[in-house]
Structure formats: structure tokens, C-alpha cells
Amino acid sequence: MNHYLEEFCRTTEELLGSDAVRMMGRWKHHGHISTLDHSLFVAYCSYRAARALRLDETAAARAGLLHDFGKALDHEIEGSHISIGVDIAKKYKENPAIIHAIEAHHGDVEAKTPLAFIVMAADAISAARPGARREN
């Protein structure tokens, strides 16, 4: 395994052990891959981008992994996946920069930090992958 992937795995290990995060694996993202798989892709792209820019790669990985967390619960709670994710992140006292990245990842709220822009870009890259939007 390459050292970037090993570091990424150590960085996200705590969150991946969470039942709530693993619950994202039950829901399909655009009918093709699970929301968890998509979020892992976004987290890894965010991690690598932050590392290349000498920013906080741990925060980037965390924000990428949590950016669609609300989708795991939007079947049970009223509201958009973004508002649900932001509310839960606030409830658990997540870092405000990560909350902002969750809030801004679709551009409905203006991105104001490099972290928010990184997560937006990583999410767009994931959506642009061949077959990423294929509906089954």
C-alpha cells in the first residue's frame, strides 16, 4: 500500500469505526455506488489536495468523509442532506471549518475557505468520474 493511502487510512480510522458513518454504506449515491464509497473518494481526493497545498490534510479528509453524511439520515429526518449534516456536525461540536465545508459543498452557501473549495472540487471530480452518475 502506498504511504499516502496508509496515512489516509490512519486519518479516517476513527470516523470509519463509527456506526453512523458506516450507515452511509446502505444508501446509493446516484443509484450506482454507496454514499460511503463516494464520500471515501471525496475524502481521499480532499486529503491529497490539502497535502499538496500544505494545508490540514486531516481536516480535509474528515470534511470529505462527512460532506454527504446527511444523506444517511435524510430518509428519516426532514430537510436537505446538507442541512441535516450541518445540524448533526454542530450537535457533535465538529470543527467550524469542517461544518462550513459541509454547508458549502454544493455552492448553495458561498465557500469561504480553502477547505470548502477543496471539498467542492473533490465532490465535482467524483461526480465527473465515468459511470458515476449512471442510474441502474
mmCIF file of N, CA and C in Angstrom:
data_model
loop_
_atom_site.group_PDB
_atom_site.id
_atom_site.type_symbol
_atom_site.label_atom_id
_atom_site.label_comp_id
_atom_site.label_asym_id
_atom_site.label_seq_id
_atom_site.Cartn_x
_atom_site.Cartn_y
_atom_site.Cartn_z
ATOM 1 N N MET A 1 0.857 -1.169 0.000
ATOM 2 C CA MET A 1 0.000 0.000 0.000
ATOM 3 C C MET A 1 0.903 1.232 0.000
ATOM 4 N N ASN A 2 0.556 2.248 -0.797
ATOM 5 C CA ASN A 2 1.416 3.432 -0.816
ATOM 6 C C ASN A 2 1.266 4.228 0.482
ATOM 7 N N HIS A 3 2.275 5.003 0.807
ATOM 8 C CA HIS A 3 2.287 5.687 2.104
ATOM 9 C C HIS A 3 1.184 6.719 2.241
ATOM 10 N N TYR A 4 0.747 7.350 1.140
ATOM 11 C CA TYR A 4 -0.361 8.302 1.225
ATOM 12 C C TYR A 4 -1.642 7.591 1.645
ATOM 13 N N LEU A 5 -1.881 6.437 1.078
ATOM 14 C CA LEU A 5 -3.080 5.681 1.421
ATOM 15 C C LEU A 5 -3.026 5.198 2.873
ATOM 16 N N GLU A 6 -1.853 4.771 3.325
ATOM 17 C CA GLU A 6 -1.707 4.354 4.725
ATOM 18 C C GLU A 6 -1.995 5.520 5.669
ATOM 19 N N GLU A 7 -1.450 6.694 5.362
ATOM 20 C CA GLU A 7 -1.698 7.872 6.189
ATOM 21 C C GLU A 7 -3.175 8.245 6.169
ATOM 22 N N PHE A 8 -3.790 8.180 4.991
ATOM 23 C CA PHE A 8 -5.216 8.479 4.864
ATOM 24 C C PHE A 8 -6.041 7.519 5.722
ATOM 25 N N CYS A 9 -5.711 6.250 5.686
ATOM 26 C CA CYS A 9 -6.441 5.253 6.485
ATOM 27 C C CYS A 9 -6.317 5.545 7.976
ATOM 28 N N ARG A 10 -5.130 5.917 8.419
ATOM 29 C CA ARG A 10 -4.954 6.275 9.831
ATOM 30 C C ARG A 10 -5.758 7.528 10.177
ATOM 31 N N THR A 11 -5.803 8.466 9.248
ATOM 32 C CA THR A 11 -6.513 9.724 9.458
ATOM 33 C C THR A 11 -8.012 9.508 9.601
ATOM 34 N N THR A 12 -8.569 8.591 8.848
ATOM 35 C CA THR A 12 -10.029 8.399 8.830
ATOM 36 C C THR A 12 -10.495 7.228 9.689
ATOM 37 N N GLU A 13 -9.566 6.536 10.318
ATOM 38 C CA GLU A 13 -9.894 5.325 11.073
ATOM 39 C C GLU A 13 -10.967 5.558 12.133
ATOM 40 N N GLU A 14 -10.852 6.635 12.884
ATOM 41 C CA GLU A 14 -11.819 6.924 13.937
ATOM 42 C C GLU A 14 -13.236 7.058 13.370
ATOM 43 N N LEU A 15 -13.374 7.855 12.312
ATOM 44 C CA LEU A 15 -14.701 8.054 11.720
ATOM 45 C C LEU A 15 -15.239 6.781 11.096
ATOM 46 N N LEU A 16 -14.372 6.021 10.437
ATOM 47 C CA LEU A 16 -14.833 4.797 9.772
ATOM 48 C C LEU A 16 -15.279 3.734 10.773
ATOM 49 N N GLY A 17 -14.840 3.865 12.011
ATOM 50 C CA GLY A 17 -15.283 2.946 13.047
ATOM 51 C C GLY A 17 -16.658 3.302 13.601
ATOM 52 N N SER A 18 -17.161 4.444 13.217
ATOM 53 C CA SER A 18 -18.444 4.921 13.713
ATOM 54 C C SER A 18 -19.597 4.232 12.986
ATOM 55 N N ASP A 19 -20.560 3.740 13.742
ATOM 56 C CA ASP A 19 -21.739 3.119 13.132
ATOM 57 C C ASP A 19 -22.476 4.120 12.245
ATOM 58 N N ALA A 20 -22.525 5.377 12.683
ATOM 59 C CA ALA A 20 -23.238 6.395 11.920
ATOM 60 C C ALA A 20 -22.608 6.604 10.546
ATOM 61 N N VAL A 21 -21.281 6.641 10.475
ATOM 62 C CA VAL A 21 -20.615 6.817 9.180
ATOM 63 C C VAL A 21 -20.771 5.558 8.327
ATOM 64 N N ARG A 22 -20.606 4.408 8.937
ATOM 65 C CA ARG A 22 -20.768 3.167 8.168
ATOM 66 C C ARG A 22 -22.190 3.020 7.631
ATOM 67 N N MET A 23 -23.153 3.658 8.296
ATOM 68 C CA MET A 23 -24.537 3.624 7.841
ATOM 69 C C MET A 23 -24.673 4.223 6.432
ATOM 70 N N MET A 24 -23.750 5.114 6.057
ATOM 71 C CA MET A 24 -23.794 5.695 4.710
ATOM 72 C C MET A 24 -23.634 4.616 3.642
ATOM 73 N N GLY A 25 -23.064 3.487 3.992
ATOM 74 C CA GLY A 25 -22.897 2.387 3.041
ATOM 75 C C GLY A 25 -24.207 1.767 2.604
ATOM 76 N N ARG A 26 -25.278 2.023 3.334
ATOM 77 C CA ARG A 26 -26.585 1.445 2.975
ATOM 78 C C ARG A 26 -27.279 2.191 1.848
ATOM 79 N N TRP A 27 -26.883 3.434 1.608
ATOM 80 C CA TRP A 27 -27.595 4.267 0.644
ATOM 81 C C TRP A 27 -26.779 4.437 -0.626
ATOM 82 N N LYS A 28 -27.446 4.358 -1.748
ATOM 83 C CA LYS A 28 -26.783 4.510 -3.043
ATOM 84 C C LYS A 28 -26.636 5.990 -3.383
ATOM 85 N N HIS A 29 -25.519 6.304 -3.981
ATOM 86 C CA HIS A 29 -25.226 7.658 -4.443
ATOM 87 C C HIS A 29 -25.482 7.684 -5.939
ATOM 88 N N HIS A 30 -26.499 8.395 -6.364
ATOM 89 C CA HIS A 30 -26.885 8.436 -7.781
ATOM 90 C C HIS A 30 -27.151 7.032 -8.321
ATOM 91 N N GLY A 31 -27.627 6.129 -7.468
ATOM 92 C CA GLY A 31 -28.035 4.797 -7.910
ATOM 93 C C GLY A 31 -26.912 3.863 -8.301
ATOM 94 N N HIS A 32 -25.652 4.230 -8.075
ATOM 95 C CA HIS A 32 -24.550 3.409 -8.569
ATOM 96 C C HIS A 32 -23.656 2.898 -7.439
ATOM 97 N N ILE A 33 -23.008 3.788 -6.732
ATOM 98 C CA ILE A 33 -22.135 3.385 -5.628
ATOM 99 C C ILE A 33 -22.777 3.849 -4.318
ATOM 100 N N SER A 34 -22.283 3.341 -3.212
ATOM 101 C CA SER A 34 -22.852 3.770 -1.939
ATOM 102 C C SER A 34 -22.380 5.193 -1.610
ATOM 103 N N THR A 35 -23.151 5.853 -0.778
ATOM 104 C CA THR A 35 -22.762 7.180 -0.317
ATOM 105 C C THR A 35 -21.434 7.110 0.429
ATOM 106 N N LEU A 36 -21.201 6.017 1.142
ATOM 107 C CA LEU A 36 -19.927 5.849 1.846
ATOM 108 C C LEU A 36 -18.766 5.745 0.850
ATOM 109 N N ASP A 37 -18.935 4.960 -0.224
ATOM 110 C CA ASP A 37 -17.864 4.847 -1.233
ATOM 111 C C ASP A 37 -17.578 6.207 -1.867
ATOM 112 N N HIS A 38 -18.644 6.933 -2.214
ATOM 113 C CA HIS A 38 -18.477 8.270 -2.789
ATOM 114 C C HIS A 38 -17.745 9.180 -1.800
ATOM 115 N N SER A 39 -18.159 9.147 -0.542
ATOM 116 C CA SER A 39 -17.555 10.013 0.468
ATOM 117 C C SER A 39 -16.098 9.650 0.731
ATOM 118 N N LEU A 40 -15.775 8.372 0.669
ATOM 119 C CA LEU A 40 -14.373 7.964 0.804
ATOM 120 C C LEU A 40 -13.535 8.498 -0.351
ATOM 121 N N PHE A 41 -14.080 8.457 -1.565
ATOM 122 C CA PHE A 41 -13.379 9.001 -2.727
ATOM 123 C C PHE A 41 -13.147 10.505 -2.537
ATOM 124 N N VAL A 42 -14.200 11.218 -2.124
ATOM 125 C CA VAL A 42 -14.085 12.662 -1.894
ATOM 126 C C VAL A 42 -13.083 12.943 -0.776
ATOM 127 N N ALA A 43 -13.128 12.136 0.276
ATOM 128 C CA ALA A 43 -12.198 12.322 1.393
ATOM 129 C C ALA A 43 -10.750 12.125 0.950
ATOM 130 N N TYR A 44 -10.506 11.095 0.140
ATOM 131 C CA TYR A 44 -9.135 10.842 -0.300
ATOM 132 C C TYR A 44 -8.645 11.943 -1.247
ATOM 133 N N CYS A 45 -9.491 12.364 -2.172
ATOM 134 C CA CYS A 45 -9.103 13.475 -3.064
ATOM 135 C C CYS A 45 -8.844 14.748 -2.254
ATOM 136 N N SER A 46 -9.687 15.004 -1.267
ATOM 137 C CA SER A 46 -9.520 16.188 -0.421
ATOM 138 C C SER A 46 -8.226 16.099 0.383
ATOM 139 N N TYR A 47 -7.961 14.925 0.913
ATOM 140 C CA TYR A 47 -6.736 14.685 1.684
ATOM 141 C C TYR A 47 -5.503 14.974 0.824
ATOM 142 N N ARG A 48 -5.476 14.413 -0.385
ATOM 143 C CA ARG A 48 -4.310 14.587 -1.265
ATOM 144 C C ARG A 48 -4.148 16.047 -1.696
ATOM 145 N N ALA A 49 -5.269 16.711 -1.997
ATOM 146 C CA ALA A 49 -5.197 18.120 -2.406
ATOM 147 C C ALA A 49 -4.669 18.982 -1.252
ATOM 148 N N ALA A 50 -5.191 18.769 -0.067
ATOM 149 C CA ALA A 50 -4.733 19.550 1.087
ATOM 150 C C ALA A 50 -3.260 19.295 1.365
ATOM 151 N N ARG A 51 -2.855 18.055 1.237
ATOM 152 C CA ARG A 51 -1.442 17.710 1.459
ATOM 153 C C ARG A 51 -0.562 18.425 0.431
ATOM 154 N N ALA A 52 -0.976 18.427 -0.815
ATOM 155 C CA ALA A 52 -0.209 19.088 -1.876
ATOM 156 C C ALA A 52 -0.121 20.599 -1.650
ATOM 157 N N LEU A 53 -1.171 21.171 -1.058
ATOM 158 C CA LEU A 53 -1.209 22.612 -0.809
ATOM 159 C C LEU A 53 -0.672 22.979 0.575
ATOM 160 N N ARG A 54 -0.202 21.962 1.299
ATOM 161 C CA ARG A 54 0.339 22.149 2.650
ATOM 162 C C ARG A 54 -0.700 22.734 3.605
ATOM 163 N N LEU A 55 -1.912 22.209 3.468
ATOM 164 C CA LEU A 55 -3.000 22.569 4.369
ATOM 165 C C LEU A 55 -3.256 21.385 5.302
ATOM 166 N N ASP A 56 -4.219 21.500 6.157
ATOM 167 C CA ASP A 56 -4.526 20.449 7.134
ATOM 168 C C ASP A 56 -5.203 19.266 6.441
ATOM 169 N N GLU A 57 -4.419 18.233 6.130
ATOM 170 C CA GLU A 57 -4.968 17.089 5.410
ATOM 171 C C GLU A 57 -5.935 16.273 6.263
ATOM 172 N N THR A 58 -5.763 16.284 7.576
ATOM 173 C CA THR A 58 -6.695 15.561 8.448
ATOM 174 C C THR A 58 -8.073 16.212 8.389
ATOM 175 N N ALA A 59 -8.123 17.525 8.471
ATOM 176 C CA ALA A 59 -9.404 18.235 8.363
ATOM 177 C C ALA A 59 -10.022 18.017 6.985
ATOM 178 N N ALA A 60 -9.207 18.007 5.945
ATOM 179 C CA ALA A 60 -9.714 17.801 4.595
ATOM 180 C C ALA A 60 -10.328 16.405 4.445
ATOM 181 N N ALA A 61 -9.638 15.405 4.961
ATOM 182 C CA ALA A 61 -10.174 14.039 4.889
ATOM 183 C C ALA A 61 -11.469 13.933 5.671
ATOM 184 N N ARG A 62 -11.499 14.529 6.845
ATOM 185 C CA ARG A 62 -12.694 14.492 7.694
ATOM 186 C C ARG A 62 -13.866 15.200 7.005
ATOM 187 N N ALA A 63 -13.612 16.377 6.442
ATOM 188 C CA ALA A 63 -14.670 17.123 5.747
ATOM 189 C C ALA A 63 -15.168 16.358 4.529
ATOM 190 N N GLY A 64 -14.253 15.762 3.786
ATOM 191 C CA GLY A 64 -14.662 14.977 2.618
ATOM 192 C C GLY A 64 -15.505 13.784 3.005
ATOM 193 N N LEU A 65 -15.146 13.130 4.083
ATOM 194 C CA LEU A 65 -15.902 11.963 4.527
ATOM 195 C C LEU A 65 -17.276 12.355 5.052
ATOM 196 N N LEU A 66 -17.361 13.505 5.697
ATOM 197 C CA LEU A 66 -18.627 13.922 6.299
ATOM 198 C C LEU A 66 -19.500 14.789 5.394
ATOM 199 N N HIS A 67 -19.014 15.182 4.219
ATOM 200 C CA HIS A 67 -19.758 16.154 3.415
ATOM 201 C C HIS A 67 -21.160 15.686 3.038
ATOM 202 N N ASP A 68 -21.378 14.405 2.843
ATOM 203 C CA ASP A 68 -22.708 13.877 2.499
ATOM 204 C C ASP A 68 -23.307 13.045 3.632
ATOM 205 N N PHE A 69 -22.811 13.244 4.845
ATOM 206 C CA PHE A 69 -23.287 12.472 5.987
ATOM 207 C C PHE A 69 -24.805 12.574 6.150
ATOM 208 N N GLY A 70 -25.357 13.733 5.858
ATOM 209 C CA GLY A 70 -26.809 13.933 5.988
ATOM 210 C C GLY A 70 -27.623 13.003 5.114
ATOM 211 N N LYS A 71 -27.019 12.472 4.039
ATOM 212 C CA LYS A 71 -27.747 11.535 3.171
ATOM 213 C C LYS A 71 -28.073 10.232 3.883
ATOM 214 N N ALA A 72 -27.288 9.887 4.894
ATOM 215 C CA ALA A 72 -27.556 8.666 5.650
ATOM 216 C C ALA A 72 -28.827 8.817 6.481
ATOM 217 N N LEU A 73 -29.209 10.054 6.745
ATOM 218 C CA LEU A 73 -30.359 10.302 7.606
ATOM 219 C C LEU A 73 -31.500 11.044 6.935
ATOM 220 N N ASP A 74 -31.324 11.482 5.676
ATOM 221 C CA ASP A 74 -32.380 12.285 5.061
ATOM 222 C C ASP A 74 -33.631 11.478 4.749
ATOM 223 N N HIS A 75 -33.563 10.167 4.945
ATOM 224 C CA HIS A 75 -34.746 9.322 4.783
ATOM 225 C C HIS A 75 -35.566 9.311 6.072
ATOM 226 N N GLU A 76 -34.938 9.739 7.181
ATOM 227 C CA GLU A 76 -35.565 9.669 8.494
ATOM 228 C C GLU A 76 -35.855 11.041 9.098
ATOM 229 N N ILE A 77 -35.131 12.065 8.641
ATOM 230 C CA ILE A 77 -35.237 13.412 9.210
ATOM 231 C C ILE A 77 -35.610 14.370 8.088
ATOM 232 N N GLU A 78 -36.471 15.315 8.401
ATOM 233 C CA GLU A 78 -36.896 16.324 7.417
ATOM 234 C C GLU A 78 -35.750 17.285 7.119
ATOM 235 N N GLY A 79 -35.561 17.604 5.854
ATOM 236 C CA GLY A 79 -34.563 18.580 5.454
ATOM 237 C C GLY A 79 -33.624 18.031 4.396
ATOM 238 N N SER A 80 -32.815 18.929 3.842
ATOM 239 C CA SER A 80 -31.840 18.514 2.832
ATOM 240 C C SER A 80 -30.688 17.785 3.504
ATOM 241 N N HIS A 81 -29.967 17.004 2.713
ATOM 242 C CA HIS A 81 -28.829 16.295 3.304
ATOM 243 C C HIS A 81 -27.791 17.270 3.846
ATOM 244 N N ILE A 82 -27.710 18.448 3.241
ATOM 245 C CA ILE A 82 -26.757 19.445 3.716
ATOM 246 C C ILE A 82 -27.185 19.993 5.075
ATOM 247 N N SER A 83 -28.449 20.408 5.195
ATOM 248 C CA SER A 83 -28.892 20.974 6.478
ATOM 249 C C SER A 83 -28.843 19.928 7.587
ATOM 250 N N ILE A 84 -29.165 18.681 7.271
ATOM 251 C CA ILE A 84 -29.090 17.604 8.262
ATOM 252 C C ILE A 84 -27.638 17.393 8.688
ATOM 253 N N GLY A 85 -26.746 17.317 7.709
ATOM 254 C CA GLY A 85 -25.330 17.124 8.011
ATOM 255 C C GLY A 85 -24.757 18.252 8.850
ATOM 256 N N VAL A 86 -25.118 19.488 8.518
ATOM 257 C CA VAL A 86 -24.643 20.647 9.273
ATOM 258 C C VAL A 86 -25.180 20.597 10.705
ATOM 259 N N ASP A 87 -26.467 20.295 10.857
ATOM 260 C CA ASP A 87 -27.062 20.235 12.198
ATOM 261 C C ASP A 87 -26.388 19.171 13.058
ATOM 262 N N ILE A 88 -26.143 18.012 12.494
ATOM 263 C CA ILE A 88 -25.507 16.938 13.256
ATOM 264 C C ILE A 88 -24.060 17.296 13.584
ATOM 265 N N ALA A 89 -23.355 17.880 12.614
ATOM 266 C CA ALA A 89 -21.967 18.291 12.867
ATOM 267 C C ALA A 89 -21.905 19.323 13.988
ATOM 268 N N LYS A 90 -22.847 20.251 14.005
ATOM 269 C CA LYS A 90 -22.891 21.250 15.083
ATOM 270 C C LYS A 90 -23.214 20.587 16.418
ATOM 271 N N LYS A 91 -24.169 19.664 16.397
ATOM 272 C CA LYS A 91 -24.568 18.972 17.625
ATOM 273 C C LYS A 91 -23.377 18.265 18.266
ATOM 274 N N TYR A 92 -22.516 17.664 17.431
ATOM 275 C CA TYR A 92 -21.359 16.937 17.936
ATOM 276 C C TYR A 92 -20.103 17.809 17.996
ATOM 277 N N LYS A 93 -20.308 19.130 17.888
ATOM 278 C CA LYS A 93 -19.232 20.110 18.054
ATOM 279 C C LYS A 93 -18.048 19.872 17.112
ATOM 280 N N GLU A 94 -18.399 19.607 15.852
ATOM 281 C CA GLU A 94 -17.380 19.444 14.820
ATOM 282 C C GLU A 94 -16.686 20.786 14.604
ATOM 283 N N ASN A 95 -15.483 20.746 14.115
ATOM 284 C CA ASN A 95 -14.704 21.932 13.788
ATOM 285 C C ASN A 95 -15.525 22.835 12.848
ATOM 286 N N PRO A 96 -15.624 24.148 13.143
ATOM 287 C CA PRO A 96 -16.401 25.054 12.282
ATOM 288 C C PRO A 96 -15.956 25.053 10.817
ATOM 289 N N ALA A 97 -14.676 24.846 10.549
ATOM 290 C CA ALA A 97 -14.201 24.804 9.157
ATOM 291 C C ALA A 97 -14.778 23.587 8.424
ATOM 292 N N ILE A 98 -14.915 22.489 9.126
ATOM 293 C CA ILE A 98 -15.493 21.281 8.524
ATOM 294 C C ILE A 98 -16.991 21.484 8.318
ATOM 295 N N ILE A 99 -17.651 22.104 9.281
ATOM 296 C CA ILE A 99 -19.082 22.410 9.130
ATOM 297 C C ILE A 99 -19.289 23.297 7.909
ATOM 298 N N HIS A 100 -18.437 24.299 7.744
ATOM 299 C CA HIS A 100 -18.565 25.184 6.580
ATOM 300 C C HIS A 100 -18.360 24.414 5.269
ATOM 301 N N ALA A 101 -17.423 23.497 5.243
ATOM 302 C CA ALA A 101 -17.196 22.705 4.030
ATOM 303 C C ALA A 101 -18.427 21.847 3.705
ATOM 304 N N ILE A 102 -19.055 21.275 4.722
ATOM 305 C CA ILE A 102 -20.287 20.502 4.509
ATOM 306 C C ILE A 102 -21.362 21.421 3.942
ATOM 307 N N GLU A 103 -21.508 22.581 4.549
ATOM 308 C CA GLU A 103 -22.544 23.543 4.178
ATOM 309 C C GLU A 103 -22.361 24.091 2.758
ATOM 310 N N ALA A 104 -21.116 24.242 2.331
ATOM 311 C CA ALA A 104 -20.826 24.910 1.054
ATOM 312 C C ALA A 104 -20.578 23.951 -0.108
ATOM 313 N N HIS A 105 -20.594 22.642 0.106
ATOM 314 C CA HIS A 105 -20.102 21.735 -0.935
ATOM 315 C C HIS A 105 -20.934 21.713 -2.212
ATOM 316 N N HIS A 106 -22.177 22.179 -2.188
ATOM 317 C CA HIS A 106 -22.973 22.275 -3.417
ATOM 318 C C HIS A 106 -23.046 23.699 -3.950
ATOM 319 N N GLY A 107 -22.421 24.640 -3.265
ATOM 320 C CA GLY A 107 -22.416 26.023 -3.726
ATOM 321 C C GLY A 107 -23.639 26.822 -3.320
ATOM 322 N N ASP A 108 -24.539 26.244 -2.519
ATOM 323 C CA ASP A 108 -25.717 26.984 -2.048
ATOM 324 C C ASP A 108 -25.313 28.059 -1.049
ATOM 325 N N VAL A 109 -24.217 27.809 -0.353
ATOM 326 C CA VAL A 109 -23.612 28.773 0.557
ATOM 327 C C VAL A 109 -22.236 29.070 -0.017
ATOM 328 N N GLU A 110 -21.844 30.336 -0.017
ATOM 329 C CA GLU A 110 -20.546 30.709 -0.587
ATOM 330 C C GLU A 110 -19.397 30.063 0.178
ATOM 331 N N ALA A 111 -18.529 29.387 -0.556
ATOM 332 C CA ALA A 111 -17.325 28.808 0.046
ATOM 333 C C ALA A 111 -16.373 29.940 0.396
ATOM 334 N N LYS A 112 -15.877 29.907 1.632
ATOM 335 C CA LYS A 112 -15.016 30.995 2.100
ATOM 336 C C LYS A 112 -13.636 30.531 2.539
ATOM 337 N N THR A 113 -13.401 29.238 2.502
ATOM 338 C CA THR A 113 -12.109 28.720 2.973
ATOM 339 C C THR A 113 -11.518 27.777 1.934
ATOM 340 N N PRO A 114 -10.211 27.632 1.934
ATOM 341 C CA PRO A 114 -9.601 26.650 1.029
ATOM 342 C C PRO A 114 -10.175 25.248 1.241
ATOM 343 N N LEU A 115 -10.461 24.891 2.485
ATOM 344 C CA LEU A 115 -11.027 23.570 2.772
ATOM 345 C C LEU A 115 -12.372 23.388 2.074
ATOM 346 N N ALA A 116 -13.223 24.379 2.135
ATOM 347 C CA ALA A 116 -14.531 24.278 1.471
ATOM 348 C C ALA A 116 -14.363 24.130 -0.045
ATOM 349 N N PHE A 117 -13.442 24.889 -0.634
ATOM 350 C CA PHE A 117 -13.199 24.769 -2.075
ATOM 351 C C PHE A 117 -12.639 23.400 -2.438
ATOM 352 N N ILE A 118 -11.770 22.867 -1.596
ATOM 353 C CA ILE A 118 -11.202 21.542 -1.859
ATOM 354 C C ILE A 118 -12.294 20.485 -1.863
ATOM 355 N N VAL A 119 -13.185 20.514 -0.877
ATOM 356 C CA VAL A 119 -14.265 19.520 -0.809
ATOM 357 C C VAL A 119 -15.215 19.682 -1.996
ATOM 358 N N MET A 120 -15.525 20.920 -2.365
ATOM 359 C CA MET A 120 -16.374 21.151 -3.548
ATOM 360 C C MET A 120 -15.733 20.545 -4.794
ATOM 361 N N ALA A 121 -14.440 20.782 -4.970
ATOM 362 C CA ALA A 121 -13.736 20.265 -6.148
ATOM 363 C C ALA A 121 -13.683 18.740 -6.129
ATOM 364 N N ALA A 122 -13.393 18.164 -4.980
ATOM 365 C CA ALA A 122 -13.329 16.703 -4.880
ATOM 366 C C ALA A 122 -14.686 16.075 -5.147
ATOM 367 N N ASP A 123 -15.749 16.709 -4.670
ATOM 368 C CA ASP A 123 -17.109 16.219 -4.924
ATOM 369 C C ASP A 123 -17.420 16.290 -6.420
ATOM 370 N N ALA A 124 -17.008 17.362 -7.067
ATOM 371 C CA ALA A 124 -17.225 17.507 -8.510
ATOM 372 C C ALA A 124 -16.422 16.469 -9.294
ATOM 373 N N ILE A 125 -15.206 16.197 -8.862
ATOM 374 C CA ILE A 125 -14.386 15.173 -9.517
ATOM 375 C C ILE A 125 -15.062 13.815 -9.390
ATOM 376 N N SER A 126 -15.567 13.510 -8.203
ATOM 377 C CA SER A 126 -16.255 12.237 -8.010
ATOM 378 C C SER A 126 -17.475 12.123 -8.921
ATOM 379 N N ALA A 127 -18.229 13.194 -9.032
ATOM 380 C CA ALA A 127 -19.429 13.182 -9.873
ATOM 381 C C ALA A 127 -19.089 13.068 -11.358
ATOM 382 N N ALA A 128 -17.892 13.522 -11.738
ATOM 383 C CA ALA A 128 -17.493 13.513 -13.150
ATOM 384 C C ALA A 128 -16.835 12.207 -13.586
ATOM 385 N N ARG A 129 -16.562 11.315 -12.626
ATOM 386 C CA ARG A 129 -15.927 10.035 -12.987
ATOM 387 C C ARG A 129 -16.827 9.266 -13.961
ATOM 388 N N PRO A 130 -16.241 8.556 -14.899
ATOM 389 C CA PRO A 130 -17.053 7.746 -15.819
ATOM 390 C C PRO A 130 -17.931 6.771 -15.037
ATOM 391 N N GLY A 131 -19.215 6.809 -15.344
ATOM 392 C CA GLY A 131 -20.169 5.910 -14.707
ATOM 393 C C GLY A 131 -20.668 6.380 -13.354
ATOM 394 N N ALA A 132 -20.153 7.491 -12.865
ATOM 395 C CA ALA A 132 -20.533 7.957 -11.516
ATOM 396 C C ALA A 132 -22.007 8.332 -11.433
ATOM 397 N N ARG A 133 -22.570 8.764 -12.501
ATOM 398 C CA ARG A 133 -23.971 9.179 -12.486
ATOM 399 C C ARG A 133 -24.884 8.203 -13.225
ATOM 400 N N ARG A 134 -24.341 7.037 -13.544
ATOM 401 C CA ARG A 134 -25.146 6.037 -14.238
ATOM 402 C C ARG A 134 -26.229 5.529 -13.280
ATOM 403 N N GLU A 135 -27.439 5.549 -13.725
ATOM 404 C CA GLU A 135 -28.564 5.047 -12.943
ATOM 405 C C GLU A 135 -28.825 3.606 -13.316
ATOM 406 N N ASN A 136 -29.000 2.770 -12.298
ATOM 407 C CA ASN A 136 -29.301 1.347 -12.532
ATOM 408 C C ASN A 136 -30.788 1.129 -12.621
#
